[in-house]
PDB file of C-alpha atoms in Angstrom:
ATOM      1  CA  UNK A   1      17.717  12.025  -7.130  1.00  0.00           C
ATOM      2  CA  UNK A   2      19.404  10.857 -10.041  1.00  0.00           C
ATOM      3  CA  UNK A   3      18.252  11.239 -13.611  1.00  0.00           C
ATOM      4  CA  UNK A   4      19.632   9.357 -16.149  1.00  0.00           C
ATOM      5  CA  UNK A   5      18.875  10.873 -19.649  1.00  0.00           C
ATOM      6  CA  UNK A   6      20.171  13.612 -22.656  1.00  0.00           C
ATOM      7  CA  UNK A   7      21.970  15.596 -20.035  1.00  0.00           C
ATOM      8  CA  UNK A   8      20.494  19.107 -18.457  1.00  0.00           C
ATOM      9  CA  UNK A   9      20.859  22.788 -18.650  1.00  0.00           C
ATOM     10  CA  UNK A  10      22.125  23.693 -15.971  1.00  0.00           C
ATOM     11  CA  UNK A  11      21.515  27.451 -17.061  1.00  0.00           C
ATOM     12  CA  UNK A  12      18.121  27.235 -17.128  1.00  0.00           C
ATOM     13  CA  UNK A  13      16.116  29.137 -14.532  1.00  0.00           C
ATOM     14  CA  UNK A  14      14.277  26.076 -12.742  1.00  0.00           C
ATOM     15  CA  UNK A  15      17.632  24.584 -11.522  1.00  0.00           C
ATOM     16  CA  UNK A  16      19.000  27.548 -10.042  1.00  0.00           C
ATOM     17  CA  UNK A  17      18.573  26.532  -6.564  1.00  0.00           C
ATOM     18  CA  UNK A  18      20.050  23.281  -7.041  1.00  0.00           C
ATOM     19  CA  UNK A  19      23.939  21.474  -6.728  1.00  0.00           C
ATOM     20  CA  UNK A  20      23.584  19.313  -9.818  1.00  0.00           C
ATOM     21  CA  UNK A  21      26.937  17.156 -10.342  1.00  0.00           C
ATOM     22  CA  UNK A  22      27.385  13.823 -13.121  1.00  0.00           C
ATOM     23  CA  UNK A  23      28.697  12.315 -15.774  1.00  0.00           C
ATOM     24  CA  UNK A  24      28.397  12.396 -19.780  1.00  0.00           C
ATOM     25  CA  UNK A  25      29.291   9.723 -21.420  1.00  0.00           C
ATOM     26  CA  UNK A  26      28.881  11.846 -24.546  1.00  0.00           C
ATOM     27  CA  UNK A  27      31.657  13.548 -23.901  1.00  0.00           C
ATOM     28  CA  UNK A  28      33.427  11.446 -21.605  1.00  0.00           C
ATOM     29  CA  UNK A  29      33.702  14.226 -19.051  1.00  0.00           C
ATOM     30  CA  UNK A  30      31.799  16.112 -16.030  1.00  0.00           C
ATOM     31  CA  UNK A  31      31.171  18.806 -18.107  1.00  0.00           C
ATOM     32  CA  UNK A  32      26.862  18.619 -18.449  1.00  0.00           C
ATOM     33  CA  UNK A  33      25.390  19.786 -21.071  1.00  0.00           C
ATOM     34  CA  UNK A  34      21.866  19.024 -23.081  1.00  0.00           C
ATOM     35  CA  UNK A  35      21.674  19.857 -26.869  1.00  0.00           C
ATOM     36  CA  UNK A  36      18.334  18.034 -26.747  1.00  0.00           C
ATOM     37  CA  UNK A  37      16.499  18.788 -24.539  1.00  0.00           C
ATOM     38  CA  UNK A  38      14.830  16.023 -23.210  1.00  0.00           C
ATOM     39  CA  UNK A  39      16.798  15.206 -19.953  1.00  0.00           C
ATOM     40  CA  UNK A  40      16.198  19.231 -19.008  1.00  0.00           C
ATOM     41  CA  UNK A  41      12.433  18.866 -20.099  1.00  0.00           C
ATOM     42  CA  UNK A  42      12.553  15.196 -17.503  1.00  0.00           C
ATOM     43  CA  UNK A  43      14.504  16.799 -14.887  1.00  0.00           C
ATOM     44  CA  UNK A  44      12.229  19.879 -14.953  1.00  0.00           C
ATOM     45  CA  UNK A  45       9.318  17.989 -13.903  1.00  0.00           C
ATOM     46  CA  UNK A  46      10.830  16.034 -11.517  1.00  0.00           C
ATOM     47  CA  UNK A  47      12.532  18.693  -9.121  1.00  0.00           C
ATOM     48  CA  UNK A  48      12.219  22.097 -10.671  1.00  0.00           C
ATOM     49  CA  UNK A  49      12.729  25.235  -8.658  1.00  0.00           C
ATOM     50  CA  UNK A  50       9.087  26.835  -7.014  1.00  0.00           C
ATOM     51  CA  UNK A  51       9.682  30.066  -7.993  1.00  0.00           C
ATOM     52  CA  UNK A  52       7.979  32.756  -9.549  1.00  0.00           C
ATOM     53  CA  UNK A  53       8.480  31.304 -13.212  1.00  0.00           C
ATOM     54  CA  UNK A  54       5.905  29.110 -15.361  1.00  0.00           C
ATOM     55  CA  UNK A  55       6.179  25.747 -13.763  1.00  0.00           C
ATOM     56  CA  UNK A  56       7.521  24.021 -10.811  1.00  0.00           C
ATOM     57  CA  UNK A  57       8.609  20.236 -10.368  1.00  0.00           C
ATOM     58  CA  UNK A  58       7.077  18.044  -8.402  1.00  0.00           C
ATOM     59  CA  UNK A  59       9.887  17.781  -5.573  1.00  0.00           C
ATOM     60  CA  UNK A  60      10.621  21.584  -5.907  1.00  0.00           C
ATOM     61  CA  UNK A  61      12.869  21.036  -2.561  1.00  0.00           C
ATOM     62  CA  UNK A  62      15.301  18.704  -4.174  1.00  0.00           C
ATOM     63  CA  UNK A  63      18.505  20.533  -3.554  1.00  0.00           C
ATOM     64  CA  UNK A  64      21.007  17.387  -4.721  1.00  0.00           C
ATOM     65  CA  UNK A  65      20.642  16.194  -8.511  1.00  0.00           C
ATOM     66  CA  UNK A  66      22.578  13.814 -10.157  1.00  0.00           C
ATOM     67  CA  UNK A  67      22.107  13.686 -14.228  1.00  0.00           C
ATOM     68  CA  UNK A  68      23.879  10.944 -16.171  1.00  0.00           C
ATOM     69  CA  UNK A  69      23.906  11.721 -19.819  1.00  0.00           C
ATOM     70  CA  UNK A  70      23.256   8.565 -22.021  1.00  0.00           C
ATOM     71  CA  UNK A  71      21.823  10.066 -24.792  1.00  0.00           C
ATOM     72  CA  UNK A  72      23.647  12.078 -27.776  1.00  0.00           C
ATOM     73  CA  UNK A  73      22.309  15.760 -28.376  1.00  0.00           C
ATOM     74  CA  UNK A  74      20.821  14.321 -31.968  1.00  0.00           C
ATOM     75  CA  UNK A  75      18.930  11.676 -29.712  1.00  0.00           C
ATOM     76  CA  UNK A  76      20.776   8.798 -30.302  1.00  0.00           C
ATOM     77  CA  UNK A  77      21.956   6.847 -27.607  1.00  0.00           C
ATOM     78  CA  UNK A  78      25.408   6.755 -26.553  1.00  0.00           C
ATOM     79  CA  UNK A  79      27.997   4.246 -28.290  1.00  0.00           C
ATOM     80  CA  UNK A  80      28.063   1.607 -25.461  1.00  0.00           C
ATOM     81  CA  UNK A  81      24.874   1.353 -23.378  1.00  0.00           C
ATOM     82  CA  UNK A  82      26.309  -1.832 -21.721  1.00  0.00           C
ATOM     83  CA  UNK A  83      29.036   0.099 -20.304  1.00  0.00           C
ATOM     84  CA  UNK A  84      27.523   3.329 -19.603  1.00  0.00           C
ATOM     85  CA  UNK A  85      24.524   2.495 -18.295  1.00  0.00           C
ATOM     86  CA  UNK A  86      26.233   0.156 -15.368  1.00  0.00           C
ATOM     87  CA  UNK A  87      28.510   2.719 -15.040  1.00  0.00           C
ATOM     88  CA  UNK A  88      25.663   5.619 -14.418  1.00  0.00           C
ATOM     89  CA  UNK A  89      24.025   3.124 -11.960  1.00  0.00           C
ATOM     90  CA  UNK A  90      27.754   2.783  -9.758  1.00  0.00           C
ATOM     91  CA  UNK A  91      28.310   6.354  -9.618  1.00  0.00           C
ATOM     92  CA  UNK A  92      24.342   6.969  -8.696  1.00  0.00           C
ATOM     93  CA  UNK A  93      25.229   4.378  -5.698  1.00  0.00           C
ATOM     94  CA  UNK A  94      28.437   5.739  -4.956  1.00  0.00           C
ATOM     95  CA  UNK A  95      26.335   9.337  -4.537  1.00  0.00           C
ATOM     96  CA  UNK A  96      23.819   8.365  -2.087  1.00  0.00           C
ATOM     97  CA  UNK A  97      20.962   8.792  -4.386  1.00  0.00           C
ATOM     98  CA  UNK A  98      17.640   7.075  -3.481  1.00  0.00           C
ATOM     99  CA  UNK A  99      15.549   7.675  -6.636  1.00  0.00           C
ATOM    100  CA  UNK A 100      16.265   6.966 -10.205  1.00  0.00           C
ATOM    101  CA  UNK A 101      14.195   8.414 -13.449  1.00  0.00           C
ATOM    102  CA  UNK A 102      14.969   6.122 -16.374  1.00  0.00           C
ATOM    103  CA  UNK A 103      12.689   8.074 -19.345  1.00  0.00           C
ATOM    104  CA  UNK A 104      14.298   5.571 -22.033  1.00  0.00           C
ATOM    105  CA  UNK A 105      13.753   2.158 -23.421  1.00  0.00           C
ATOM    106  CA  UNK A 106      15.955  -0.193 -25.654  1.00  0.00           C
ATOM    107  CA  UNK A 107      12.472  -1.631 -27.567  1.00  0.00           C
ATOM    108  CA  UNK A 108       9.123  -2.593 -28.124  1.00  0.00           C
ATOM    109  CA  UNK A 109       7.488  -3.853 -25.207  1.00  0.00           C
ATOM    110  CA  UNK A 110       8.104  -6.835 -22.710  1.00  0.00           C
ATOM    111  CA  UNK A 111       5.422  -9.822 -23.811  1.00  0.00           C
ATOM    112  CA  UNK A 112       5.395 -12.742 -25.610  1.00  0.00           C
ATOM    113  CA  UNK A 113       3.406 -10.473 -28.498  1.00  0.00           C
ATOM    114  CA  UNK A 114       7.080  -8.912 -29.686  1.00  0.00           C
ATOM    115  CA  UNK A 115       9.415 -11.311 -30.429  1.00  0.00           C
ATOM    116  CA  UNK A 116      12.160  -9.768 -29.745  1.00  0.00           C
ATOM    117  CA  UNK A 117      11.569  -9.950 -26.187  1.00  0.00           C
ATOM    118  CA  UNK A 118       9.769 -13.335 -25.590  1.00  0.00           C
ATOM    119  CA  UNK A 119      12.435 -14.921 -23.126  1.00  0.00           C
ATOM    120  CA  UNK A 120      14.149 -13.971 -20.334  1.00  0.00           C
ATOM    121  CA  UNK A 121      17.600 -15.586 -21.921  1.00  0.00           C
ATOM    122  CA  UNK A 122      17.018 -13.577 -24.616  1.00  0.00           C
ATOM    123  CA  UNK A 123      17.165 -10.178 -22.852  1.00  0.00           C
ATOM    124  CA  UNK A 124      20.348 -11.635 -20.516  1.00  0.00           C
ATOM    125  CA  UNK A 125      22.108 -12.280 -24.379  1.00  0.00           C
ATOM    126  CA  UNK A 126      21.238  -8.567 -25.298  1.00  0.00           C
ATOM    127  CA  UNK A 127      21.667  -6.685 -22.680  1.00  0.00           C
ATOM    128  CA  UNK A 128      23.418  -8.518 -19.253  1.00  0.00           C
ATOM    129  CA  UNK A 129      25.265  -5.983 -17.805  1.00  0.00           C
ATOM    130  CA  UNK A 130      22.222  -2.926 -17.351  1.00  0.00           C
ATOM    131  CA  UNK A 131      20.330  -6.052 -16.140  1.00  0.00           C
ATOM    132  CA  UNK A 132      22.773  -6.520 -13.352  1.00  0.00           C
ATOM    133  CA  UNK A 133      23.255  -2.578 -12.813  1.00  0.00           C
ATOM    134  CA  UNK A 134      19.016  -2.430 -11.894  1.00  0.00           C
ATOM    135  CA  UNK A 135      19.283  -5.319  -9.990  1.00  0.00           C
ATOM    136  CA  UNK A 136      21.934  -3.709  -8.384  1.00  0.00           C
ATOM    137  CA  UNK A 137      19.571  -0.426  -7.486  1.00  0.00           C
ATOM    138  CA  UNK A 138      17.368  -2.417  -6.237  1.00  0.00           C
ATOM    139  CA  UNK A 139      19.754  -4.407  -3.761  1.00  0.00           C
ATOM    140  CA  UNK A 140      20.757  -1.016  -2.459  1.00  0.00           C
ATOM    141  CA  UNK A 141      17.353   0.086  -1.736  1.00  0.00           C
ATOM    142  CA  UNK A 142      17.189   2.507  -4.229  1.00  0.00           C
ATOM    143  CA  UNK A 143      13.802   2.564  -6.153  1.00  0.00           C
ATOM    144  CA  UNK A 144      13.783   3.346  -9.821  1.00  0.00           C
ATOM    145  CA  UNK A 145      11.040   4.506 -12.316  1.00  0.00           C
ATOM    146  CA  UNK A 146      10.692   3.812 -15.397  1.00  0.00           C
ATOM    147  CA  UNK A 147       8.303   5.281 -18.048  1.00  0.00           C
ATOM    148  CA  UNK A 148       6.048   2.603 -19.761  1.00  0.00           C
ATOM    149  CA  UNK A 149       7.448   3.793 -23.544  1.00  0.00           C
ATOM    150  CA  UNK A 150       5.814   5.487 -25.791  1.00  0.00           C
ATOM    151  CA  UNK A 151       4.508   2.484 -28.217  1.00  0.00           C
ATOM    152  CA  UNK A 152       5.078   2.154 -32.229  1.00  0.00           C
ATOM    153  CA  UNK A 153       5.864   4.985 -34.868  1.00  0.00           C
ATOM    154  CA  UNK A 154       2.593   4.655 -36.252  1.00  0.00           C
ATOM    155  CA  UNK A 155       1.484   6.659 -32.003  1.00  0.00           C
ATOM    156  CA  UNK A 156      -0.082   3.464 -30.956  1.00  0.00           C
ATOM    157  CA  UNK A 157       0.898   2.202 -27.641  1.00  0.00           C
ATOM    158  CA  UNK A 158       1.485  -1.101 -26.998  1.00  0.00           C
ATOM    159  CA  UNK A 159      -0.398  -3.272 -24.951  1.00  0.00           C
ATOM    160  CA  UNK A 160       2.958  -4.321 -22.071  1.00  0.00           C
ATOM    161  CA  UNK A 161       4.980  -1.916 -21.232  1.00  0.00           C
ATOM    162  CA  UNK A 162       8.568  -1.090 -22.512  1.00  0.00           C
ATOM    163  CA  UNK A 163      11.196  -4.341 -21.613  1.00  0.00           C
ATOM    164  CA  UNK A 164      13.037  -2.127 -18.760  1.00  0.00           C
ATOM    165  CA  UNK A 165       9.361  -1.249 -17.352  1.00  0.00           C
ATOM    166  CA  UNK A 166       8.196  -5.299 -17.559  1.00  0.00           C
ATOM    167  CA  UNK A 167      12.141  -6.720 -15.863  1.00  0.00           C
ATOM    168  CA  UNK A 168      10.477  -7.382 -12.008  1.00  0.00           C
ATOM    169  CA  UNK A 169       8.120 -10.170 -14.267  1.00  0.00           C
ATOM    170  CA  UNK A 170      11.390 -11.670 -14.780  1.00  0.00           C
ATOM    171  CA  UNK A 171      13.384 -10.306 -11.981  1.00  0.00           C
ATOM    172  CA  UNK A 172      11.362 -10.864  -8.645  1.00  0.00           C
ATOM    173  CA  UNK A 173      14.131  -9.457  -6.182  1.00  0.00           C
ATOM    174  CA  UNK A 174      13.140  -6.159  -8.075  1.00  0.00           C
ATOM    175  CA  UNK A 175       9.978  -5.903  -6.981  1.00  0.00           C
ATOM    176  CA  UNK A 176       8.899  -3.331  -4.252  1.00  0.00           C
ATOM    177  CA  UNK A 177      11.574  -1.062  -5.089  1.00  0.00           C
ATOM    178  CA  UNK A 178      10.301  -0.466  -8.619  1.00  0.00           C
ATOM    179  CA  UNK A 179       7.823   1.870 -10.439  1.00  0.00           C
ATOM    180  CA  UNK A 180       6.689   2.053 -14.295  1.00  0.00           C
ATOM    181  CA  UNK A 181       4.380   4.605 -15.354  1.00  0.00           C
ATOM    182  CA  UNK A 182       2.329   5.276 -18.111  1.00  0.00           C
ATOM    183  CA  UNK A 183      -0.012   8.153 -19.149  1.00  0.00           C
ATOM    184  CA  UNK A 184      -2.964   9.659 -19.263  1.00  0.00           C
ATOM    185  CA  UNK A 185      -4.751  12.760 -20.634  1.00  0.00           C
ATOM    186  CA  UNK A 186      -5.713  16.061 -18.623  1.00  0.00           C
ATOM    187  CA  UNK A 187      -9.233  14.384 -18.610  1.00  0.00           C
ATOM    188  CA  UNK A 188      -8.237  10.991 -17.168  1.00  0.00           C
ATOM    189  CA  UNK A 189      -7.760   9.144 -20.483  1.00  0.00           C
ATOM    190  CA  UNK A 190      -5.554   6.914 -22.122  1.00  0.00           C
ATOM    191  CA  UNK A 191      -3.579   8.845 -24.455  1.00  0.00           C
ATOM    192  CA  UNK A 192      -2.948   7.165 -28.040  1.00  0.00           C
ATOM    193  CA  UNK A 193       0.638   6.684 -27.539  1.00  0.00           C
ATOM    194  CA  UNK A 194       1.110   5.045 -24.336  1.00  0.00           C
ATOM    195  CA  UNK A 195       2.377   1.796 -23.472  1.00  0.00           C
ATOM    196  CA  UNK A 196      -0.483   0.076 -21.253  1.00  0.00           C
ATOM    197  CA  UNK A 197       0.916  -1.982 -18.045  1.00  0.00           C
ATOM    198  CA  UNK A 198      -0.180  -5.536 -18.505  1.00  0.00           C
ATOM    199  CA  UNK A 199       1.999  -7.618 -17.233  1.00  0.00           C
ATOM    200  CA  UNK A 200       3.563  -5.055 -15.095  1.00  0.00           C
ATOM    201  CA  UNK A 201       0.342  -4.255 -13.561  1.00  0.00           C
ATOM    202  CA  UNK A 202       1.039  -4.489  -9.782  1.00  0.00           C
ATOM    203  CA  UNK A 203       4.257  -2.519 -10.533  1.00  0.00           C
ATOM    204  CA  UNK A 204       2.801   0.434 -12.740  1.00  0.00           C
ATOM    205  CA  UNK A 205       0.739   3.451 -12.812  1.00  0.00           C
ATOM    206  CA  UNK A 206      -0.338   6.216 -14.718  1.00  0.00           C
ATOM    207  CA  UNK A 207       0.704   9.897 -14.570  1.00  0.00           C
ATOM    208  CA  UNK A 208       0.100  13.526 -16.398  1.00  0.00           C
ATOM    209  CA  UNK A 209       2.252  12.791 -19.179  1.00  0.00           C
ATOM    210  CA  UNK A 210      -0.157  14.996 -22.426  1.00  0.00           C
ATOM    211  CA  UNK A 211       0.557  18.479 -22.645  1.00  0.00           C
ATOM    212  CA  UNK A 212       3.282  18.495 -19.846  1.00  0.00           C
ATOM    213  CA  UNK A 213       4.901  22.263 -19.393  1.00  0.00           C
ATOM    214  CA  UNK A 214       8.323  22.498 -18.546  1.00  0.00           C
ATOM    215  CA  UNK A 215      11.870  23.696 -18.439  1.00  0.00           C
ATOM    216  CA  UNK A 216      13.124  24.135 -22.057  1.00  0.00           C
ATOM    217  CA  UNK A 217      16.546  24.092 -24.123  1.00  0.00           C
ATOM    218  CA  UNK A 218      18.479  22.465 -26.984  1.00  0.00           C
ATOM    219  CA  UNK A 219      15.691  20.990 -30.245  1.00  0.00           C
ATOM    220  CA  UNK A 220      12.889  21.429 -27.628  1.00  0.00           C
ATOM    221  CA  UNK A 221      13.653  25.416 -27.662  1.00  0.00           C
ATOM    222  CA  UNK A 222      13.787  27.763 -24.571  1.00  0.00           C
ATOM    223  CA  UNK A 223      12.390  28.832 -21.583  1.00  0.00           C
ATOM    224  CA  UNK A 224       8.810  26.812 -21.635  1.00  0.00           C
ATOM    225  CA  UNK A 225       7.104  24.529 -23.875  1.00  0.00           C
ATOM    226  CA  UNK A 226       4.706  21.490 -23.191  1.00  0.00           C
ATOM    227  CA  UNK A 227       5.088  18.404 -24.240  1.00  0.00           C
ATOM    228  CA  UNK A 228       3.836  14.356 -24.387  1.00  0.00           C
ATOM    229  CA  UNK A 229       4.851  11.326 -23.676  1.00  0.00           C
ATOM    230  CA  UNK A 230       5.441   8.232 -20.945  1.00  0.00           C
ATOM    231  CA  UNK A 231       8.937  10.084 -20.970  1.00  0.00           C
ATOM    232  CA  UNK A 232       7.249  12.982 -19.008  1.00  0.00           C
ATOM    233  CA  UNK A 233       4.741  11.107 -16.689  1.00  0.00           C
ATOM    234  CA  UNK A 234       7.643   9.114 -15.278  1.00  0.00           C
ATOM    235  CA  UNK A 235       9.119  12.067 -13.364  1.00  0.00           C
ATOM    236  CA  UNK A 236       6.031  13.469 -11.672  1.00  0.00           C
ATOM    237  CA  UNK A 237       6.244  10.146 -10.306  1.00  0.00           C
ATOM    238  CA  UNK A 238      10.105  10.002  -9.243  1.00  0.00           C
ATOM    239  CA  UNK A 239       9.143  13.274  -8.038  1.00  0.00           C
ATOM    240  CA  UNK A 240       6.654  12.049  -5.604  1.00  0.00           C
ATOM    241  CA  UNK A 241       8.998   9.096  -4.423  1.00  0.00           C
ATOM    242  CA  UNK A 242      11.434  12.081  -3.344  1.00  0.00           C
ATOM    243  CA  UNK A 243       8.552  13.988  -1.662  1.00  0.00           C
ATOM    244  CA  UNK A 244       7.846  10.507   0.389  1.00  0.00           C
ATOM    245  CA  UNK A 245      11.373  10.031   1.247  1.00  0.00           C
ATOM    246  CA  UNK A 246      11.172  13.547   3.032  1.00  0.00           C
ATOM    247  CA  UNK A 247       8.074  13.005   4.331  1.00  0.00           C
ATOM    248  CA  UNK A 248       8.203   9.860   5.542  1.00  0.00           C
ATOM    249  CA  UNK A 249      11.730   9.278   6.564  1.00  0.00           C
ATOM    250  CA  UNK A 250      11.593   6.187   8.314  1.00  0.00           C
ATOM    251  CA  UNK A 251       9.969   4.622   5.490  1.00  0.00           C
ATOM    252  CA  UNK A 252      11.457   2.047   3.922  1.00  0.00           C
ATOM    253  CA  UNK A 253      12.039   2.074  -0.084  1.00  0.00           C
ATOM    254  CA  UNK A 254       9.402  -0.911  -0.655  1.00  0.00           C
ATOM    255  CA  UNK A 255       7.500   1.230   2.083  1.00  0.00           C
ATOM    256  CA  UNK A 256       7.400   4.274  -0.004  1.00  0.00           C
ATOM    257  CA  UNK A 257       6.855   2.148  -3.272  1.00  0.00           C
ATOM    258  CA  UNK A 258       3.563   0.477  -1.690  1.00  0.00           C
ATOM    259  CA  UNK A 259       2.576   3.615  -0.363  1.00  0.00           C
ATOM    260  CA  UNK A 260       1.972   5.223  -3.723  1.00  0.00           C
ATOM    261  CA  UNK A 261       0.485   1.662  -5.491  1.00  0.00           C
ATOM    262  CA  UNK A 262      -1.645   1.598  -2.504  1.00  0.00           C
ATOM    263  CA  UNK A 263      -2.918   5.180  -3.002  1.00  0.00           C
ATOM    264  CA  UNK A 264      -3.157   5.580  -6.287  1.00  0.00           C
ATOM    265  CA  UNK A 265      -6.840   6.898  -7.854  1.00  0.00           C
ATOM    266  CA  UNK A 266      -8.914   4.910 -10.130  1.00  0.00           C
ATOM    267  CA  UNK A 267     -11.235   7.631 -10.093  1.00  0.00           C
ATOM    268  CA  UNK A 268     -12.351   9.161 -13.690  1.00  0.00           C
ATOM    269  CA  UNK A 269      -9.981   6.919 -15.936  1.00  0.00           C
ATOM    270  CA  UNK A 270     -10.560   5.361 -19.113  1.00  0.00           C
ATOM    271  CA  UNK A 271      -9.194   3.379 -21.674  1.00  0.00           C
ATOM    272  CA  UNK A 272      -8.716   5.037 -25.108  1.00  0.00           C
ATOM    273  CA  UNK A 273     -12.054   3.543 -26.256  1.00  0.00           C
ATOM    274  CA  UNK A 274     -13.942   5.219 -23.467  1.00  0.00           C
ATOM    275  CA  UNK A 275     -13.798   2.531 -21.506  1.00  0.00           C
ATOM    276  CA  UNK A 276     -13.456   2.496 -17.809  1.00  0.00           C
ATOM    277  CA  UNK A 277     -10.555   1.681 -15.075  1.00  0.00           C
ATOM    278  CA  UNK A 278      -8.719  -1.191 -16.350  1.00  0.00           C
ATOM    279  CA  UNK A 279      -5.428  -2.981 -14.417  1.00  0.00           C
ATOM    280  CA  UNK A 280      -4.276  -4.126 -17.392  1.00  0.00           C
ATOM    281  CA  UNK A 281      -4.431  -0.811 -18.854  1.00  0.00           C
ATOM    282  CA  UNK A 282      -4.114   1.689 -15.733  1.00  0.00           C
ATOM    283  CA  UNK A 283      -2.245  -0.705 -13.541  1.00  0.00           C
ATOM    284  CA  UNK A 284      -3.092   0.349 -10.089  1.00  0.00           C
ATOM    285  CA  UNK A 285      -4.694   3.862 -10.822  1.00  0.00           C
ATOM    286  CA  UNK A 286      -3.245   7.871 -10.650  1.00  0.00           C
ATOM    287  CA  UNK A 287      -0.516   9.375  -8.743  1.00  0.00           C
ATOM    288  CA  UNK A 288      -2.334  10.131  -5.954  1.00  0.00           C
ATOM    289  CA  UNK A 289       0.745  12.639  -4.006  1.00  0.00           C
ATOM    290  CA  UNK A 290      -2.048  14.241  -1.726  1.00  0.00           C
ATOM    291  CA  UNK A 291      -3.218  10.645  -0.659  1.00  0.00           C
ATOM    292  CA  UNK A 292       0.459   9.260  -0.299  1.00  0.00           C
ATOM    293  CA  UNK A 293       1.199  12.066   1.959  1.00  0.00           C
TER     294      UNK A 293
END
């Protein structure tokens, strides 16, 4: 699995069982480090050890990680996202990964409704080259998720999904090998914040991503806190793509991607009116892992 985000701690208890190897383009070096946080708090989720600490990750047998640090320790991202995101995406290939976690978004959401993002020519003049570099994941069977973003600074989620999350509307030879996940409460309902799928709908579903516990370090603290956001509903998802691929072995990637779409849950969710299931909010239901497998 690769994880392309703030960096990790590779200190930190839940990793302790794993060979994690990468890049920061922070730095320009191998040398990983995370003065955030949120790449640890991601990567936590995702494959964090099963031991006899506070929290696991969902693929807890994940031996291999591969973290590509695009984000500065204040947040920011990195100077040149054009560069270093293509480049994250060739070394990812180069390593043999077969899942991506991409917890980040350049803006707003991928509809008509925000202007910056109304065209398809328009996101080929902003951003060509990390186009090409997904495309490229996906033409090496390598499935990627995405979370659906996180909405506007006023905490009210959008009603498409981030612009990365909404690219197969544009991009169809990304289909099948791509996931974008939103979030939902402990009770089943549409947080505040969340991006909702629309457009993305046959491509998207929603995850735990309110009150999320996991591995801590850098602004977020240490040892365990809990958090929200899409950020943190993406990985329980990448983490159950990796669970699949060991599972299921002889699966193909658009096997293992319609496998989870297929057995996701509408069971129990709302909207955050009180509404019920919705595709255009929920997409195609919950991560259903027990269902999948």
């Amino acid at each position: 699995m690769a994880i392309i985000d703030s960096g990790i701690d590779t200190s930190h208890a839940e990793f302790s069982n794993k060979t994690i190897s990468g890049w920061n383009y922070e730095t320009g070096n191998s040398t990983l480090t995370d003065g955030n946080g949120h790449g640890t708090f991601v990567a936590g989720i995702a494959v964090g050890d099963k031991d006899s600490n506070t929290m696991h990750g969902v693929a807890y047998g994940v031996t291999d990680l591969y973290v590509y640090k695009i984000f500065k320790d204040n947040g920011t991202g990195t100077s040149d996202w054009e560069t270093h995101i293509p480049d994250a995406v060739t070394k990812a290939i180069s390593a043999g990964v077969k899942v991506t976690n991409h917890s980040y978004t350049n803006f707003g959401d991928s509809s008509a409704a925000d202007s910056r993002w109304d065209t398809k020519s328009e996101l080929e003049a902003l951003f060509p080259n990390q186009i090409t570099a997904y495309r490229s994941l996906a033409s090496n069977n390598i499935i990627q998720v995405w979370a659906a973003g996180n909405g506007n600074e006023a905490n009210e989620g959008f009603t498409q999904v981030g612009v990365e999350g909404g690219l197969p509307y544009h991009y169809s030879d990304l289909k099948g090998k791509f996931l974008v996940v939103g979030d939902v409460d402990t009770n089943g309902k549409e947080t505040s914040y969340t991006n909702r799928c629309g457009v993305a709908a046959a491509w998207c579903i929603v995850a735990p991503g309110y009150e999320v516990t996991s591995a801590a370090t850098g602004i977020y603290g240490s040892g365990y806190v809990a958090k929200n956001g899409t950020s943190f509903a993406a990985p329980h998802v990448a983490g159950a793509v990796a669970v699949l691929i060991e599972t299921f072995p002889n699966l193909s990637a658009s096997q293992i991607v319609t496998r989870i779409l297929n057995t996701a849950s509408t069971s129990g969710l709302t909207d955050i009116n009180g509404g019920g299931y919705s595709e255009a909010v929920h997409g195609q239901g919950m991560l259903d892992l027990d269902a999948a497998t």
